[in-house]
C-alpha cells in the first residue's frame, strides 16, 4: 500500500488529488485514449453532414470497450449515447458559424481510471470535439518508402484508432523531411501495408488491389466502404500481401482516408508512375466538351480524370457516401 501522491503541474503544486479535468493521469501514463477524424460537408443530408458518422462512432465505442475492459458501456455513468455526438457536432457548427463550410471534425476520448493496469468498474471518460474549417487542397501526392513498420495486431488491436500512434507520426515526419507528402509503411515481413495517414489502393489489368488486414493496417472507414462499392459493382478486388514491386507496376494508385477521401498518387520514391498523372491544360480543354454533361467540378477533373478508372472510383464513392442507406 502506498500513500497519497502530491502533484506538480506546469511548475505549480496543484493538490494532493489532481482534478481529473486538468490532469488525466492514466491517459498521460499509458495513452488510454482513442479518436476519430472526419469531414463534415455543407448541404450534406447525412447526419451532421459527416459521411459514415455512425461507422466512426461504432469503431470509437469499440475502442472505449477495449480501453476500459467493460463490454457494456451503459454501465459507465458518463459514457454518452452515440446520438449525442451527432447533436453536439450540429451545436458546435452552429455556434462557430460553420454550417456552410467544409470542416474537419475530430472526436477525442481519454479514459481515466483509478487502478492503472487493473480494470476499474467506474472509469471516467473525458470527451473533446474539435471542429474547424478545412481546405481540401487535393492531390496528387508523392509517397516514399520508410523503414517504419506496422505494429502487430497481437500487441494491440490494429483496427482501432488508439492514441498510441507515434510510429505513424514518425513515419510521416520522415517522409516530409525528404520532400514527400506521406510515407509507405510495410509490415515486419516486408509486405506493403498502408501510409502514415491513409490506406493504399492500386489498379492493374482490371483488378483493384489493397493490402489486407493481415499486414496490421488500420482498415479505414473510407477503405471499407469503397471495397463494398467495388464488389457491388462487380469490380474485381484483391485484398492480400504484396511486395513493393506490385504497386510500382500498377496502372494507377491512390490513397484513402475519411478527411481527404480519395487522393491520387503521383510518385513513389521516384519510381511510379511512368507518366504524369495530372493532365496538362490542353488535354483538359480537349476532353471537356466531349464529356460536358457528365463531368463533376473542375478540381475533380484535375484530380481524377487522368485515368478513367480513377474517375470511376471517385464517382462510385460519391454515390455511396451520400446514400442514407449506409449511414
XYZ file of N, CA and C in Angstrom, residues 186-305:
360
model
N 5.558 -0.783 -44.338
C 5.431 -2.210 -44.603
C 5.285 -2.945 -43.275
N 4.880 -4.209 -43.337
C 4.820 -4.974 -42.099
C 6.172 -5.628 -41.842
N 6.278 -6.415 -40.792
C 7.571 -6.990 -40.412
C 8.086 -8.005 -41.424
N 7.218 -8.482 -42.314
C 7.632 -9.424 -43.356
C 7.983 -8.732 -44.671
N 7.914 -7.408 -44.692
C 8.278 -6.667 -45.890
C 7.167 -6.488 -46.895
N 5.926 -6.784 -46.499
C 4.793 -6.588 -47.396
C 4.213 -5.185 -47.232
N 3.695 -4.642 -48.323
C 3.054 -3.334 -48.281
C 1.921 -3.337 -47.266
N 1.775 -2.229 -46.532
C 0.711 -2.151 -45.533
C -0.186 -0.938 -45.773
N 0.301 0.247 -45.479
C -0.507 1.461 -45.541
C 0.418 2.661 -45.552
N -0.150 3.845 -45.640
C 0.655 5.046 -45.461
C 0.491 5.516 -44.019
N 1.197 6.572 -43.673
C 1.127 7.068 -42.300
C -0.253 7.595 -41.948
N -1.013 8.050 -42.955
C -2.315 8.659 -42.664
C -3.448 8.088 -43.506
N -3.202 7.026 -44.271
C -4.237 6.570 -45.201
C -4.038 5.106 -45.565
N -5.053 4.563 -46.219
C -4.963 3.222 -46.798
C -4.540 3.318 -48.257
N -3.989 2.247 -48.753
C -3.342 2.232 -50.061
C -4.114 1.340 -51.034
N -4.341 1.863 -52.245
C -5.005 1.113 -53.318
C -4.216 1.276 -54.612
N -4.343 0.281 -55.490
C -3.865 0.451 -56.856
C -4.685 -0.437 -57.794
N -4.568 -0.138 -59.081
C -5.372 -0.798 -60.116
C -4.440 -1.312 -61.198
N -4.648 -2.576 -61.583
C -3.801 -3.187 -62.605
C -4.589 -4.255 -63.347
N -4.642 -4.124 -64.680
C -5.267 -5.143 -65.540
C -6.678 -5.514 -65.090
N -7.479 -4.501 -64.767
C -8.880 -4.741 -64.456
C -9.189 -5.116 -63.024
N -8.200 -5.148 -62.147
C -8.410 -5.549 -60.753
C -7.899 -4.475 -59.802
N -8.654 -4.257 -58.724
C -8.239 -3.353 -57.652
C -7.490 -4.161 -56.598
N -6.373 -3.627 -56.144
C -5.573 -4.290 -55.117
C -5.445 -3.383 -53.895
N -5.423 -3.988 -52.725
C -5.165 -3.248 -51.491
C -4.604 -4.221 -50.462
N -3.663 -3.788 -49.633
C -3.129 -4.687 -48.598
C -4.225 -5.160 -47.645
N -4.138 -6.405 -47.238
C -5.154 -6.981 -46.361
C -4.879 -6.616 -44.907
N -5.852 -6.919 -44.062
C -5.703 -6.651 -42.632
C -4.618 -7.518 -42.008
N -4.192 -8.568 -42.700
C -3.102 -9.411 -42.201
C -1.798 -8.630 -42.064
N -1.679 -7.515 -42.782
C -0.462 -6.703 -42.701
C -0.517 -5.703 -41.556
N -1.532 -5.829 -40.690
C -1.680 -4.992 -39.492
C -1.964 -3.530 -39.816
N -2.728 -3.317 -40.875
C -3.161 -1.968 -41.207
C -4.289 -1.537 -40.280
N -4.541 -0.237 -40.268
C -5.762 0.293 -39.685
C -6.764 0.381 -40.838
N -7.700 -0.554 -40.936
C -8.632 -0.555 -42.072
C -9.635 0.583 -41.952
N -9.457 1.606 -42.746
C -10.249 2.824 -42.608
C -11.688 2.677 -43.051
N -12.506 3.619 -42.607
C -13.922 3.637 -42.972
C -14.070 3.829 -44.481
N -13.329 4.770 -45.054
C -13.400 5.011 -46.499
C -12.947 3.776 -47.265
N -11.874 3.152 -46.827
C -11.392 1.915 -47.463
C -12.484 0.855 -47.491
N -13.090 0.620 -46.350
C -14.084 -0.449 -46.262
C -15.311 -0.159 -47.122
N -15.772 1.088 -47.099
C -16.946 1.442 -47.898
C -16.642 1.393 -49.396
N -15.430 1.762 -49.759
C -15.046 1.721 -51.170
C -14.968 0.275 -51.660
N -14.432 -0.608 -50.845
C -14.387 -2.021 -51.221
C -15.795 -2.585 -51.401
N -16.711 -2.199 -50.521
C -18.103 -2.631 -50.662
C -18.691 -2.150 -51.988
N -18.390 -0.902 -52.345
C -18.918 -0.344 -53.595
C -18.352 -1.081 -54.805
N -17.052 -1.395 -54.779
C -16.448 -2.142 -55.882
C -17.136 -3.491 -56.062
N -17.321 -4.194 -54.975
C -17.899 -5.539 -55.058
C -19.347 -5.494 -55.505
N -20.055 -4.472 -55.071
C -21.443 -4.322 -55.500
C -21.521 -4.072 -56.995
N -20.533 -3.365 -57.543
C -20.493 -3.071 -58.973
C -19.858 -4.198 -59.787
N -19.418 -5.241 -59.126
C -18.797 -6.357 -59.835
C -17.367 -6.099 -60.261
N -16.706 -5.131 -59.632
C -15.311 -4.824 -59.952
C -14.414 -5.774 -59.161
N -13.551 -6.533 -59.820
C -12.684 -7.472 -59.103
C -11.783 -6.757 -58.095
N -11.733 -7.276 -56.872
C -10.907 -6.706 -55.809
C -10.076 -7.809 -55.175
N -8.869 -7.471 -54.815
C -7.988 -8.434 -54.171
C -7.371 -7.801 -52.934
N -7.665 -8.359 -51.769
C -7.008 -7.968 -50.524
C -5.982 -9.044 -50.206
N -4.717 -8.656 -50.126
C -3.698 -9.674 -49.916
C -2.395 -9.096 -49.417
N -1.337 -9.889 -49.546
C 0.007 -9.458 -49.173
C 0.809 -9.248 -50.450
N 1.387 -8.055 -50.573
C 2.062 -7.670 -51.813
C 3.402 -7.021 -51.495
N 4.369 -7.296 -52.335
C 5.663 -6.640 -52.229
C 5.617 -5.319 -52.993
N 6.547 -4.414 -52.727
C 6.504 -3.100 -53.372
C 6.461 -3.131 -54.893
N 7.044 -4.137 -55.521
C 7.059 -4.148 -56.988
C 5.658 -4.260 -57.578
N 4.718 -4.860 -56.846
C 3.337 -4.942 -57.343
C 2.728 -3.556 -57.471
N 2.982 -2.721 -56.502
C 2.485 -1.344 -56.544
C 3.181 -0.544 -57.633
N 4.473 -0.736 -57.773
C 5.249 0.046 -58.734
C 4.872 -0.265 -60.183
N 4.252 -1.409 -60.428
C 3.835 -1.785 -61.779
C 2.367 -1.472 -62.050
N 1.711 -0.782 -61.135
C 0.278 -0.502 -61.267
C -0.005 0.481 -62.394
N -1.237 0.424 -62.896
C -1.686 1.411 -63.876
C -1.945 2.755 -63.208
N -2.496 2.708 -62.003
C -2.795 3.922 -61.252
C -2.904 3.539 -59.783
N -2.588 4.480 -58.894
C -2.657 4.226 -57.454
C -3.289 5.417 -56.752
N -3.876 5.147 -55.608
C -4.478 6.224 -54.813
C -4.503 5.814 -53.348
N -4.700 6.797 -52.476
C -4.838 6.528 -51.051
C -6.191 7.041 -50.582
N -6.665 6.502 -49.463
C -7.973 6.900 -48.946
C -7.906 7.147 -47.450
N -8.593 8.190 -47.016
C -8.923 8.362 -45.603
C -10.200 9.182 -45.505
N -10.727 9.331 -44.309
C -12.040 9.956 -44.157
C -12.005 11.463 -44.322
N -10.844 12.066 -44.198
C -10.763 13.517 -44.313
C -10.589 13.952 -45.764
N -9.629 13.384 -46.447
C -9.368 13.756 -47.852
C -9.985 12.771 -48.843
N -10.535 11.718 -48.349
C -11.273 10.727 -49.127
C -10.383 10.009 -50.131
N -10.375 10.431 -51.399
C -9.612 9.733 -52.436
C -8.573 10.689 -53.016
N -7.311 10.304 -52.920
C -6.230 11.159 -53.406
C -5.309 10.347 -54.306
N -5.138 10.751 -55.574
C -4.264 10.002 -56.485
C -2.793 10.128 -56.105
N -2.042 9.102 -56.425
C -0.606 9.068 -56.155
C 0.147 9.450 -57.423
N 1.042 10.414 -57.295
C 1.833 10.866 -58.437
C 3.150 10.100 -58.558
N 3.803 9.854 -57.432
C 5.087 9.151 -57.489
C 5.329 8.415 -56.180
N 6.187 7.398 -56.255
C 6.596 6.636 -55.079
C 8.108 6.511 -55.113
N 8.764 7.288 -54.278
C 10.230 7.284 -54.218
C 10.855 7.429 -55.604
N 10.194 8.215 -56.478
C 10.717 8.473 -57.810
C 10.557 7.324 -58.787
N 9.845 6.263 -58.394
C 9.729 5.071 -59.239
C 8.439 5.053 -60.037
N 7.321 5.356 -59.395
C 5.999 5.240 -60.015
C 5.413 6.627 -60.142
N 4.642 6.934 -61.176
C 4.359 6.094 -62.339
C 5.278 6.446 -63.482
N 4.977 5.909 -64.628
C 5.796 6.175 -65.816
C 5.339 7.434 -66.542
N 4.206 8.007 -66.104
C 3.657 9.174 -66.805
C 3.108 10.161 -65.777
N 2.939 11.385 -66.214
C 2.402 12.422 -65.341
C 0.911 12.179 -65.148
N 0.437 11.962 -63.894
C -0.971 11.648 -63.683
C -1.907 12.832 -63.801
N -1.380 14.048 -63.830
C -2.249 15.216 -63.948
C -2.219 15.708 -65.382
N -3.344 15.694 -66.088
C -3.353 16.125 -67.484
C -2.994 17.595 -67.605
N -2.319 17.932 -68.715
C -1.992 19.338 -68.889
C -3.232 20.107 -69.339
N -3.109 21.399 -69.388
C -4.268 22.254 -69.653
C -4.875 21.977 -71.026
N -4.037 21.689 -72.013
C -4.543 21.417 -73.355
C -5.363 20.132 -73.378
N -4.887 19.102 -72.671
C -5.624 17.847 -72.611
C -6.967 18.033 -71.929
N -6.979 18.781 -70.822
C -8.232 19.025 -70.111
C -9.226 19.739 -71.010
N -8.734 20.730 -71.776
C -9.617 21.515 -72.627
C -10.230 20.655 -73.722
N -9.411 19.769 -74.317
C -9.920 18.946 -75.412
C -10.913 17.902 -74.925
N -10.807 17.485 -73.661
C -11.702 16.465 -73.128
C -12.994 17.057 -72.589
N -12.984 18.329 -72.266
C -14.112 18.924 -71.554
C -15.384 18.918 -72.388
N -15.305 19.298 -73.668
C -16.504 19.385 -74.495
C -17.145 18.018 -74.707
N -16.304 17.002 -74.880
C -16.833 15.668 -75.166
C -17.569 15.065 -73.987
N -17.265 15.533 -72.781
C -17.858 14.920 -71.588
C -18.542 15.953 -70.708
N -18.985 17.040 -71.304
C -19.514 18.152 -70.519
C -20.673 17.739 -69.637
N -21.549 16.905 -70.121
C -22.748 16.575 -69.351
C -22.453 15.646 -68.186
N -21.292 14.981 -68.188
C -21.016 14.006 -67.145
C -19.958 14.472 -66.153
N -19.289 15.566 -66.434
C -18.151 15.940 -65.622
C -18.551 16.585 -64.299
N -17.867 16.235 -63.207
C -18.038 16.957 -61.955
C -17.264 18.266 -61.998
N -17.023 18.851 -60.844
C -16.362 20.154 -60.772
C -14.955 20.099 -61.360
N -14.422 21.290 -61.707
C -13.128 21.361 -62.383
C -12.010 20.743 -61.556
N -12.031 20.977 -60.213
C -10.952 20.422 -59.399
C -11.012 18.899 -59.368
N -12.200 18.348 -59.556
C -12.344 16.894 -59.607
C -11.754 16.355 -60.903
N -11.981 17.070 -62.008
C -11.396 16.677 -63.288
C -9.880 16.610 -63.157
N -9.307 17.621 -62.552
C -7.853 17.677 -62.429
C -7.320 16.528 -61.587
N -8.073 16.166 -60.545
C -7.584 15.149 -59.624
C -7.818 13.730 -60.124
N -8.854 13.507 -60.932
C -9.237 12.132 -61.212
C -9.320 11.745 -62.688
N -9.424 12.699 -63.603
C -9.690 12.332 -64.985
C -8.464 11.793 -65.705
